[in-house]
Each structure stands twice: as structure tokens, then as C-alpha cells.
PDB file of C-alpha atoms in Angstrom:
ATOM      1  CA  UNK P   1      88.069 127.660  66.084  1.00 65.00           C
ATOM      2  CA  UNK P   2      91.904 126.999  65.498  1.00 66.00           C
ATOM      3  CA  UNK P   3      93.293 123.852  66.935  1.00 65.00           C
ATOM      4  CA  UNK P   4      96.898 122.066  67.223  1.00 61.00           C
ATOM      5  CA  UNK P   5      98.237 119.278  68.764  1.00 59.00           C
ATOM      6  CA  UNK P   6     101.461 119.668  70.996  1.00 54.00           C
ATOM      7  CA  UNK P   7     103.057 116.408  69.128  1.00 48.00           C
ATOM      8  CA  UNK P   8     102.893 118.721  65.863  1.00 46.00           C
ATOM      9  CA  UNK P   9     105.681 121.136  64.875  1.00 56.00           C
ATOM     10  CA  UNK P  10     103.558 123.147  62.916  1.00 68.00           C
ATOM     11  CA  UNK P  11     102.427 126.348  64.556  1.00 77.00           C
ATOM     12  CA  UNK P  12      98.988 126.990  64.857  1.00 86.00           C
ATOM     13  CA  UNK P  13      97.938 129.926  63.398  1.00 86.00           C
ATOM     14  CA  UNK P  14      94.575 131.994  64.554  1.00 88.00           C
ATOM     15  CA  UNK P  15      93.266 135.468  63.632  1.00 88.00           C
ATOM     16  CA  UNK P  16      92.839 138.029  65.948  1.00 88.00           C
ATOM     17  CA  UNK P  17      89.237 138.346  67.920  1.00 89.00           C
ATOM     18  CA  UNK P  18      89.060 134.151  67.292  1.00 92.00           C
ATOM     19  CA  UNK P  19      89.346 131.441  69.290  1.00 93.00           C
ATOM     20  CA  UNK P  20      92.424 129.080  69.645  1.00 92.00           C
ATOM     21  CA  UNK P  21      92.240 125.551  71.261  1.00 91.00           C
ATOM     22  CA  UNK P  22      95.818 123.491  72.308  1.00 87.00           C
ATOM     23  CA  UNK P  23      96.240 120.031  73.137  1.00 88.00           C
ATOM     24  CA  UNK P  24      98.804 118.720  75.283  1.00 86.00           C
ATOM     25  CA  UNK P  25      99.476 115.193  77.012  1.00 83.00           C
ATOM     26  CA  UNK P  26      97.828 114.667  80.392  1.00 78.00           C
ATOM     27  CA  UNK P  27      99.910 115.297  83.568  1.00 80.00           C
ATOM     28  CA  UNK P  28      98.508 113.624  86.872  1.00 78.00           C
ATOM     29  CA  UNK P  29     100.497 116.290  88.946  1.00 81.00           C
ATOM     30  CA  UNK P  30     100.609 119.690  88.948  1.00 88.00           C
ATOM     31  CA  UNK P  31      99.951 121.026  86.079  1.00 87.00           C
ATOM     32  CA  UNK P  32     101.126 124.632  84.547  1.00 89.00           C
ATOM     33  CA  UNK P  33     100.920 126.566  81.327  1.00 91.00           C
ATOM     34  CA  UNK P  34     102.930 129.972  79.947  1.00 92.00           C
ATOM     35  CA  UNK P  35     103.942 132.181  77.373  1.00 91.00           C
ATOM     36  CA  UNK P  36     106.837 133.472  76.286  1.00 86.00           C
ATOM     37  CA  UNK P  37     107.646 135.466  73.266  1.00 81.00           C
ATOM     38  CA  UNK P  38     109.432 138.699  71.612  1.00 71.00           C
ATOM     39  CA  UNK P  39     108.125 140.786  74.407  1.00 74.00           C
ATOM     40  CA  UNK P  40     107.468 138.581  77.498  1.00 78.00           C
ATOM     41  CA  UNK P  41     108.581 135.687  79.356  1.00 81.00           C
ATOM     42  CA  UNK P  42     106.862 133.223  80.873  1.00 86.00           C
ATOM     43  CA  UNK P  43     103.517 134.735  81.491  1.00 90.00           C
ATOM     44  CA  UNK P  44     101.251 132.215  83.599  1.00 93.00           C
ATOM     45  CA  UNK P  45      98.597 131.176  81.203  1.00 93.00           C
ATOM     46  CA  UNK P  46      96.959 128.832  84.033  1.00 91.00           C
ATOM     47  CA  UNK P  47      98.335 126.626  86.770  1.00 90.00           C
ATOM     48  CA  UNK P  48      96.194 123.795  87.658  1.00 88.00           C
ATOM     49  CA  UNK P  49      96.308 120.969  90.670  1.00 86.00           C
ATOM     50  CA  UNK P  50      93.861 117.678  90.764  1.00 81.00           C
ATOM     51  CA  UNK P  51      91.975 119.152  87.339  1.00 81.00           C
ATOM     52  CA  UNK P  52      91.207 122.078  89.588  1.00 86.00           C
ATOM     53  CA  UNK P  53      93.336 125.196  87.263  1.00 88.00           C
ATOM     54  CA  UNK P  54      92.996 129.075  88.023  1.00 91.00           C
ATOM     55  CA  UNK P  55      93.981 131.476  85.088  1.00 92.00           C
ATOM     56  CA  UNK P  56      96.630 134.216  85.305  1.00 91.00           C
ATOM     57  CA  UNK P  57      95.677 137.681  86.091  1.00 91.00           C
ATOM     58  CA  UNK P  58      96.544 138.710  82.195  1.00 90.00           C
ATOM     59  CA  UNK P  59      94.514 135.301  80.689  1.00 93.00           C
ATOM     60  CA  UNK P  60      91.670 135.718  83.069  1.00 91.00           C
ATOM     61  CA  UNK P  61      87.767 134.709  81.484  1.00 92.00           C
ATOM     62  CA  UNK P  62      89.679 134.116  78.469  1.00 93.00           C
ATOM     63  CA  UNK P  63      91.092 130.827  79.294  1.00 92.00           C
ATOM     64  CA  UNK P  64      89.482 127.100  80.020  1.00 89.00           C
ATOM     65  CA  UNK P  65      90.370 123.602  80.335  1.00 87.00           C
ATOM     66  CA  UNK P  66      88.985 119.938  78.592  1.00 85.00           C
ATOM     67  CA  UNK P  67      90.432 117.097  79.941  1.00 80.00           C
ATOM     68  CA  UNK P  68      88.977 114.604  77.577  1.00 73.00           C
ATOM     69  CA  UNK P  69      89.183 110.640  77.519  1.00 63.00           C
ATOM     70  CA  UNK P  70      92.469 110.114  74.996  1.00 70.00           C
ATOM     71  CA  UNK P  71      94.575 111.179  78.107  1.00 69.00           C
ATOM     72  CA  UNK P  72      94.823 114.667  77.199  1.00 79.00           C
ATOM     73  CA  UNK P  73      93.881 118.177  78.142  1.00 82.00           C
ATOM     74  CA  UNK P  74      93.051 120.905  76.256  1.00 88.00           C
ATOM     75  CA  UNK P  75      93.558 124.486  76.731  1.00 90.00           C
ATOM     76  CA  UNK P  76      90.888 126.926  74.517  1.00 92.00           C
ATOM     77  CA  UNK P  77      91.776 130.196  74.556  1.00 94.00           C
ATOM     78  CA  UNK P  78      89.358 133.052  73.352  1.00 93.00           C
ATOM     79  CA  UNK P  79      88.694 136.714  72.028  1.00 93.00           C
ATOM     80  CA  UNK P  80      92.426 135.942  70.965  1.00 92.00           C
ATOM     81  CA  UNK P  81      95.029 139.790  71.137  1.00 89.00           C
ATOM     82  CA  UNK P  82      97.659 140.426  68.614  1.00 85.00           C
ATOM     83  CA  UNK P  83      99.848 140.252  71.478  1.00 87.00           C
ATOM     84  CA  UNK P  84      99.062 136.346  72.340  1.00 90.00           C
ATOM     85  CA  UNK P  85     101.730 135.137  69.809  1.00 86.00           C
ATOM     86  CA  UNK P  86     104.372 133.365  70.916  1.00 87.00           C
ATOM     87  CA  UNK P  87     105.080 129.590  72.851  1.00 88.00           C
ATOM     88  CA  UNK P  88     102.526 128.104  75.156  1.00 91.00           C
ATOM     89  CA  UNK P  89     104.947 125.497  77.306  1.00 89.00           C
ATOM     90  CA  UNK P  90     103.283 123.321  79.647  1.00 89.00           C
ATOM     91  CA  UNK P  91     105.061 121.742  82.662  1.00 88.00           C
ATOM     92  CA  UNK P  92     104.431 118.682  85.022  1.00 88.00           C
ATOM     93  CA  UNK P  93     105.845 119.216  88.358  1.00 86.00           C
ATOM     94  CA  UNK P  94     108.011 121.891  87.347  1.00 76.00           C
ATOM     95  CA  UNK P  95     109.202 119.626  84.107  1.00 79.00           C
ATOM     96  CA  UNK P  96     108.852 121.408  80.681  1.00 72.00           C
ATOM     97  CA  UNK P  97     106.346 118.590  78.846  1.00 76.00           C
ATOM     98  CA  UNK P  98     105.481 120.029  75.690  1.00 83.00           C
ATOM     99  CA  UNK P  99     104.864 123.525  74.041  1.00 85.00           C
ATOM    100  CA  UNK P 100     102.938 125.018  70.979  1.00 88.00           C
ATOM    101  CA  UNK P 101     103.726 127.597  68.984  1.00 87.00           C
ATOM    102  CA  UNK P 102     100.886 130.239  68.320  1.00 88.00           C
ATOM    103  CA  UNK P 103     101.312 132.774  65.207  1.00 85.00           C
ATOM    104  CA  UNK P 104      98.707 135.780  65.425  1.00 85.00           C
ATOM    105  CA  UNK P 105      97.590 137.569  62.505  1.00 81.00           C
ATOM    106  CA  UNK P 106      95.436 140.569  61.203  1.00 75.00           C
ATOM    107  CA  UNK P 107      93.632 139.923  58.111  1.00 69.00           C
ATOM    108  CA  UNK P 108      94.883 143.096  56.110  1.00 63.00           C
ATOM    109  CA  UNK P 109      91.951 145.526  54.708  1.00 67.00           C
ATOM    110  CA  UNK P 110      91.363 147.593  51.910  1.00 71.00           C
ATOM    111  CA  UNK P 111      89.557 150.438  52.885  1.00 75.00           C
ATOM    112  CA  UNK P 112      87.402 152.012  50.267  1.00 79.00           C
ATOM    113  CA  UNK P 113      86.826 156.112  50.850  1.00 81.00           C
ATOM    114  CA  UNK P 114      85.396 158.826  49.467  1.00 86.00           C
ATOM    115  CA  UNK P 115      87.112 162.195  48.602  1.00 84.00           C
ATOM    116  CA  UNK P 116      87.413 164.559  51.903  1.00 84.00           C
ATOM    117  CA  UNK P 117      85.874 161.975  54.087  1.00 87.00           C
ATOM    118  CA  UNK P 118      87.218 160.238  57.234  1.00 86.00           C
ATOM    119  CA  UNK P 119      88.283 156.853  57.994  1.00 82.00           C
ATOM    120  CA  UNK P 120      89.239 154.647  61.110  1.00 80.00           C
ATOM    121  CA  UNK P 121      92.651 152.507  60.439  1.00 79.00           C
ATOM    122  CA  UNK P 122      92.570 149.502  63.422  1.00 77.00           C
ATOM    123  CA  UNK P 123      96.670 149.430  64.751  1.00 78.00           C
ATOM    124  CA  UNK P 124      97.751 146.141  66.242  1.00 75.00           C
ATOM    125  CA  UNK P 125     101.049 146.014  68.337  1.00 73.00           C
ATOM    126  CA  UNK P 126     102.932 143.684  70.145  1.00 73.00           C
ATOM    127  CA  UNK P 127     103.652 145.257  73.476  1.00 76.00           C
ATOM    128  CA  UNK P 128     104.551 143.867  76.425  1.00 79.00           C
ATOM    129  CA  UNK P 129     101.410 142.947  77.854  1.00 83.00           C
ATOM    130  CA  UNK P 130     102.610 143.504  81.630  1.00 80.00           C
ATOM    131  CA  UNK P 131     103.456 146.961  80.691  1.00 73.00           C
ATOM    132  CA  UNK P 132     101.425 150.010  80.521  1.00 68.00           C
ATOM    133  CA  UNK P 133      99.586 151.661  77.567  1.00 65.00           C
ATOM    134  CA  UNK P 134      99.736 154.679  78.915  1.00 66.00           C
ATOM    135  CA  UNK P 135     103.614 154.174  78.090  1.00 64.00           C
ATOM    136  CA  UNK P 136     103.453 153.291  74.039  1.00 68.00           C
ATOM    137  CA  UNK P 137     103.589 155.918  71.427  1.00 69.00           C
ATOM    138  CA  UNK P 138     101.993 155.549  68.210  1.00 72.00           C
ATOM    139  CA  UNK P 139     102.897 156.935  64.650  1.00 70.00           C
ATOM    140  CA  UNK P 140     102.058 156.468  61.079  1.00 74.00           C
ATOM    141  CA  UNK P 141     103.939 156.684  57.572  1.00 71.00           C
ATOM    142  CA  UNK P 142     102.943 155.578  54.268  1.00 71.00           C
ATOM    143  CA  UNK P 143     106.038 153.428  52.326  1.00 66.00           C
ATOM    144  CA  UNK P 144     106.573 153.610  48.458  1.00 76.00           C
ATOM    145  CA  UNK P 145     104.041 150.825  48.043  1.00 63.00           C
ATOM    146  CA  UNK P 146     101.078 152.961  49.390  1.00 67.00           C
ATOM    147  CA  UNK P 147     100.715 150.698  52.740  1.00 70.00           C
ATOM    148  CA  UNK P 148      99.981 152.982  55.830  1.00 73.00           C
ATOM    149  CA  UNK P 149     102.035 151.542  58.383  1.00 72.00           C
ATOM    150  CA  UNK P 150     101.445 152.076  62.268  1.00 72.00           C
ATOM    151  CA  UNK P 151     105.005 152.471  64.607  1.00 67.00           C
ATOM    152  CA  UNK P 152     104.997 152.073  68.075  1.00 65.00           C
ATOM    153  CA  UNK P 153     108.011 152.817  70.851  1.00 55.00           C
ATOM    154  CA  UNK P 154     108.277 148.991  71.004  1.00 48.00           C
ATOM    155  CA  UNK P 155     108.875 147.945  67.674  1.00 41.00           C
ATOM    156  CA  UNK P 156     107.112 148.381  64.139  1.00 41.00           C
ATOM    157  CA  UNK P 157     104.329 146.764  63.892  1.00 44.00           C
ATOM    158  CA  UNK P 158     101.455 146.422  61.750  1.00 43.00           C
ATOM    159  CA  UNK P 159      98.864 149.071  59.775  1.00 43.00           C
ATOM    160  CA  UNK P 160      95.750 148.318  57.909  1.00 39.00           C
ATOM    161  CA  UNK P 161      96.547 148.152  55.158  1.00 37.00           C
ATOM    162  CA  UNK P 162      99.623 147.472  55.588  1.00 35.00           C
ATOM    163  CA  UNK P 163     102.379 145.036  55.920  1.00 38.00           C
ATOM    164  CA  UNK P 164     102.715 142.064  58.365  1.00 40.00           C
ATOM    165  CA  UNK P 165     106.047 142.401  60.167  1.00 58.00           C
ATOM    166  CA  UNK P 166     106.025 139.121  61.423  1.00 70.00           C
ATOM    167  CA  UNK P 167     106.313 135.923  58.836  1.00 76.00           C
ATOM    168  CA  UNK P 168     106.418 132.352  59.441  1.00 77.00           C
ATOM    169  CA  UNK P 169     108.547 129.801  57.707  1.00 83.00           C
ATOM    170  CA  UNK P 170     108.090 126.000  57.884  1.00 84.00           C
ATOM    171  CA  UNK P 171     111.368 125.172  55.985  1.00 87.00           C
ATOM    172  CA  UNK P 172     113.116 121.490  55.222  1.00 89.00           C
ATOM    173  CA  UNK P 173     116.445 120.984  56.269  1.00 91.00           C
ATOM    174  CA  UNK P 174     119.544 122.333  53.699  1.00 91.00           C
ATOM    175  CA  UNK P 175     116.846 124.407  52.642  1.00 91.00           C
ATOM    176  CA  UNK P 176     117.490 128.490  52.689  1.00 91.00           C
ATOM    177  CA  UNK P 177     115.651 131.745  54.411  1.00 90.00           C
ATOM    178  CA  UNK P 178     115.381 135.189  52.789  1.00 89.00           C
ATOM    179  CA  UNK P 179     114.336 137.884  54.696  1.00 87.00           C
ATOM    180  CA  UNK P 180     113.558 140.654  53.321  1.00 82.00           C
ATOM    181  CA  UNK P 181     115.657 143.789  54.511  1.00 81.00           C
ATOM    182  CA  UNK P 182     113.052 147.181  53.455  1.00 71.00           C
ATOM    183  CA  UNK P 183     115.395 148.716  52.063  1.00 64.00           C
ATOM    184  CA  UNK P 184     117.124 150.086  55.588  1.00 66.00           C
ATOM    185  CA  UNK P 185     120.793 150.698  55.193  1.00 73.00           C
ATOM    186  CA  UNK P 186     122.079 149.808  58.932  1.00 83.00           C
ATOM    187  CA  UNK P 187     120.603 147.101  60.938  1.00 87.00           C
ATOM    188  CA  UNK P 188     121.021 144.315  63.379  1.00 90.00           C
ATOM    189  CA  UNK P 189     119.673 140.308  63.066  1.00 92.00           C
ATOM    190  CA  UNK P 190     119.058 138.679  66.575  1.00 92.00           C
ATOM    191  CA  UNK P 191     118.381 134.695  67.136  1.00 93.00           C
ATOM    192  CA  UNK P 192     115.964 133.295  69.725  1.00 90.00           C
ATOM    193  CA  UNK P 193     116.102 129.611  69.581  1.00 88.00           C
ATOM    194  CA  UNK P 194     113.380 128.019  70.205  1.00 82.00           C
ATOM    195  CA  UNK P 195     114.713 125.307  72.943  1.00 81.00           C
ATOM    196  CA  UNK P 196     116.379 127.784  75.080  1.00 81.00           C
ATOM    197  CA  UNK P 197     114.640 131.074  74.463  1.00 80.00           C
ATOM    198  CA  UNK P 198     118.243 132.783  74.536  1.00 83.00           C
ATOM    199  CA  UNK P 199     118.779 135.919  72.218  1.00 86.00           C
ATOM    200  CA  UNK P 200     122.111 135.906  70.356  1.00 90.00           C
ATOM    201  CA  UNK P 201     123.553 138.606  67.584  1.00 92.00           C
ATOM    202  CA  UNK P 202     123.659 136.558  64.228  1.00 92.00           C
ATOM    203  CA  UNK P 203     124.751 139.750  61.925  1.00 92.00           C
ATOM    204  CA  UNK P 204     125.363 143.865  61.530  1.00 91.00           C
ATOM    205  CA  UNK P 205     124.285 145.182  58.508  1.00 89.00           C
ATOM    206  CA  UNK P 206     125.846 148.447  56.727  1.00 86.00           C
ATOM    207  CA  UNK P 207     124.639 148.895  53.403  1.00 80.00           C
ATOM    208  CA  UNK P 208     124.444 145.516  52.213  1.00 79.00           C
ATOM    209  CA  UNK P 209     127.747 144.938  54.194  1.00 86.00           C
ATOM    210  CA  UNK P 210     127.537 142.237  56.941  1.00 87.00           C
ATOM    211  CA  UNK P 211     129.783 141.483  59.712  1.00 91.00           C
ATOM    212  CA  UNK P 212     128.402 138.296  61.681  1.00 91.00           C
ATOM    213  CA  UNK P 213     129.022 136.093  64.698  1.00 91.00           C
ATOM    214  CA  UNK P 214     131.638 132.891  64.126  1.00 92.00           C
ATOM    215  CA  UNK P 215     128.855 130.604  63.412  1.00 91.00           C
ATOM    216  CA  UNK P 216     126.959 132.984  60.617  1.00 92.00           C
ATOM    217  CA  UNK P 217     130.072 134.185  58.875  1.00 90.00           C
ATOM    218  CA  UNK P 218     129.911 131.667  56.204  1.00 91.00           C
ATOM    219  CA  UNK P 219     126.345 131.152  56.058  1.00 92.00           C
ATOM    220  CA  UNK P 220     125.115 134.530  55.606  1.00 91.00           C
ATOM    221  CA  UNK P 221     124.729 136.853  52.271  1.00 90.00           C
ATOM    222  CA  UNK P 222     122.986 139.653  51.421  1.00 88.00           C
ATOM    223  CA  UNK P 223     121.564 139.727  47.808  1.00 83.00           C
ATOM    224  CA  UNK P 224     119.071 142.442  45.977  1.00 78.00           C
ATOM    225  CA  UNK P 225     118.456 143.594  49.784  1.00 79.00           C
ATOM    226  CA  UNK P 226     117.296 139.994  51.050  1.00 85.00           C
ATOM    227  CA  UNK P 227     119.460 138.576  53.863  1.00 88.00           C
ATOM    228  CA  UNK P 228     120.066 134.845  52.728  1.00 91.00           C
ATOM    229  CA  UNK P 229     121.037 132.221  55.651  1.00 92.00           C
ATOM    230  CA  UNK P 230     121.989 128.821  54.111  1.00 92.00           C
ATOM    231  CA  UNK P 231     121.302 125.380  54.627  1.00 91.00           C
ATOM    232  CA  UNK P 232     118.664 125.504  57.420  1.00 92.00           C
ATOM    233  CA  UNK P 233     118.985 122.367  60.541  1.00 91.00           C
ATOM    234  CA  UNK P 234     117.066 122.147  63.376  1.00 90.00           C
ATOM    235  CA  UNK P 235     119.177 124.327  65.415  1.00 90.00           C
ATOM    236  CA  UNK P 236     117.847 126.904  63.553  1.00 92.00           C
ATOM    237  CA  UNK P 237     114.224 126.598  64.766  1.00 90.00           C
ATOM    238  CA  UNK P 238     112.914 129.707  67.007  1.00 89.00           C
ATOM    239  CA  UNK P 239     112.825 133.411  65.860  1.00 89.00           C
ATOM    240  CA  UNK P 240     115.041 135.851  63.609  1.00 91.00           C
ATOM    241  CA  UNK P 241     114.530 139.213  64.463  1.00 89.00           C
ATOM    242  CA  UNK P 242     115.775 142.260  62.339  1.00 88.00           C
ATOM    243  CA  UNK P 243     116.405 145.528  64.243  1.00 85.00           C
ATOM    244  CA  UNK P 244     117.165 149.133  63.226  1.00 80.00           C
ATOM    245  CA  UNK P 245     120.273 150.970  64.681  1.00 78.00           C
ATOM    246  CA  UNK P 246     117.571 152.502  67.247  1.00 75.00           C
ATOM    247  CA  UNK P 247     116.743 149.049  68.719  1.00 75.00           C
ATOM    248  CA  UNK P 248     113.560 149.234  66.847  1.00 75.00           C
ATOM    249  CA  UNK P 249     111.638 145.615  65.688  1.00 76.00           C
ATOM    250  CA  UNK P 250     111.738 145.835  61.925  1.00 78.00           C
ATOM    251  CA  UNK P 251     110.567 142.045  61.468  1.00 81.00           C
ATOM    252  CA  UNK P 252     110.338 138.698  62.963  1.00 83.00           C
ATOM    253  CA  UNK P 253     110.834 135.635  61.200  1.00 86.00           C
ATOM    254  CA  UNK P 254     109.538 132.442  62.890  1.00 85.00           C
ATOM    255  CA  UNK P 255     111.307 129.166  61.633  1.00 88.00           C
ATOM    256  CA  UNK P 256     110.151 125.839  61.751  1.00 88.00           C
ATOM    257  CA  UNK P 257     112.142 123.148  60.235  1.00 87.00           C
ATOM    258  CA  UNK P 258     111.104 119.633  59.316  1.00 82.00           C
ATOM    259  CA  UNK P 259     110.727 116.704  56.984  1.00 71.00           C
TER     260      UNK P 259
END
């Protein structure tokens, strides 16, 4: 079982198929929960009024509720999907309160295999999960490194073994981030900050060229392939995402900073 605290910057980080358990201050009114991440927007975890909470349809027998006697409640969240990642925000009467930030992750396998035989390769993507599967196409390649990596028409996402496209930094302030650009000669960086949940261009790239927004321009470089931002501050706290020329997720970099 994976726990945090909503007083703790630190995203809590759980395996997928485990269990996840968050911890917010009490609220005497009512009482809701969501997520929002890369792919969705404030998905209704649960709403709950006078410690009576129904789940939303997507969180349904997954989801239950502690209020315990240190004037909290806890949420515990099960069977956890690759998909779950992202910020859990709780609200008292309509008032944002607190919010958590959950990191999913595959544990990446080495599969051993005999000559001529057949194996099964698990693929986990991050699709919307109020869309359709019906609607996501799946493909596989195998990089210079010998990782088979699984693509899907949402973004590129993660193979066994493979990769993990998405990374998580907990980073002091002045401190730098490198992100690491595969070797892809034309892409895009976005910013999500964390308070507002707003997507804004940070940088094109064109062959290690870059042309970026006013408030990059002197903070970005690109060296041996790695995109270097300088001097992290807290206004840099939510989630860099690099993009191919085909709108296509290449990675995400969540970024925490603190003391």
C-alpha cells in the first residue's frame, strides 16, 4: 500500500495493479475529489456530503473513504491503471483545499525466450480514460538500445522492456533539469504548471536549434541532445512535456521543487 499526505510536496508514487491511499484535511461541508492530468481534466474521483461520498462512474468499486480521528479523511484507491497518474485536488464547498500528486509506474521486465518461441509483451498507455478503446492504435519498434517500445495514437508510451516516458524530478531551487531529447531532430516543449493547469509553449526544437517563448529564451540550452532549463523556482513546478512535429507525447517530465 502507497500512502502520502496532502501537506507533503512529494508525489506519491505506486505501481500499477497496487493500491494507493491519500490523506487530506477534513472538510465539514461538501466534500469533492478529481483528477486532472496530461489527458483529462477534472475527472470526479468522489463527491461526498455529511461523510456520505458516491464514486464517479470511471473510479467506481475502486474508490473508498476513512475519516479517521486526527481530523482527516482518507481516500484509498485500488487495482491502481497506468492511466491514474496525475493530481487528485480536493475541494470544500467548491474551494480547492489541497491536492496530491500521483506518479504511476510499470516495473520494466526482462523477458527471457527461447529460439522460435512466442512471447506476450504487456503495453501500458495513457489514454484519455473518457475516450474509447476502440479509438487507439497500437504499434511497436525496437530503438538502438534493444528496448521494444509500444506507440499509441495518443502519445508514446511505454513497452516492456522498454523505456519509461514519463520521469519525475524533485529538484532544489537554482538547481537545473535535463531532459533527454532521443535523438529526434524537430520537436516542441509544452509547460503545465501545476497551480493553474494551463499549457504554454516553452521551446521549438530544429536540430539542436531552439527558438523559445520570452521567458525561456535565456534559460534554455541544448547540449549533447539534453534540453537544459536553468535555475529551477517554484514557478516551475507542474509538467514539461516534449512533443514531436506530429503532436505526438515523446516524454513528460514532472517537477517538484523544494528545500
Amino acid at each position: 500500500m502507497d500512502t502520502a499526505d496532502a501537506d507533503v510536496k512529494k508525489p506519491l508514487v505506486s505501481e500499477v495493479g497496487h493500491n494507493a491511499t491519500f490523506c487530506f484535511s477534513s472538510c465539514d461541508g461538501n466534500l469533492s475529489l478529481t483528477l486532472s492530468s496530461i489527458q483529462d481534466q477534472n475527472l470526479k474521483v468522489l463527491s461526498c456530503s455529511q461523510r456520505k461520498c458516491t464514486a464517479g462512474d470511471l473510479f467506481k468499486n475502486r474508490v473508498n473513504v476513512d475519516w479517521n480521528s486526527s481530523g482527516k479523511f482518507c481516500v484509498n484507491l485500488s487495482s491502481i491503471k497506468y492511466n491514474d497518474d496525475g493530481w487528485f485536488e480536493s475541494m470544500c464547498d467548491s474551494k480547492e483545499t489541497e491536492s496530491i500528486l500521483l506518479e504511476v509506474i510499470a516495473t520494466t521486465l526482462h523477458v527471457d525466450a527461447l529460439f522460435k518461441s512466442n512471447i506476450s509483451i504487456p503495453c501500458y498507455s495513457r489514454t484519455s480514460k473518457e475516450g474509447s478503446h476502440d479509438d487507439v492504435n497500437f504499434y511497436w519498434d525496437k530503438n538502438d538500445q534493444g528496448k521494444y517500445l509500444c506507440h499509441t495514437k495518443g502519445g508514446k508510451d511505454q513497452g516492456h522492456p522498454g523505456a519509461i516516458a514519463f520521469t519525475n524530478w524533485l529538484k532544489n531551487p537554482g538547481k537545473d533539469l535535463e531532459m533527454d531529447l532521443f535523438d529526434s531532430d524537430d520537436m516542441y516543449v509544452t509547460f503545465t504548471a501545476a497551480s493553474t493547469k494551463t499549457e504554454t509553449h516553452v521551446c521549438h526544437v530544429n536540430r539542436g536549434n531552439t527558438s523559445c517563448s520570452p521567458a525561456y529564451t535565456e534559460r534554455v540550452s541544448v547540449i549533447n541532445n539534453t534540453l537544459v532549463l536553468k535555475s529551477l523556482s517554484s514557478e516551475d513546478e507542474g509538467n514539461f512535456t516534449i512533443k514531436d512535429n506530429k503532436d505526438e507525447v515523446i516524454s513528460v517530465h514532472k517537477v517538484s521543487v523544494t528545500e
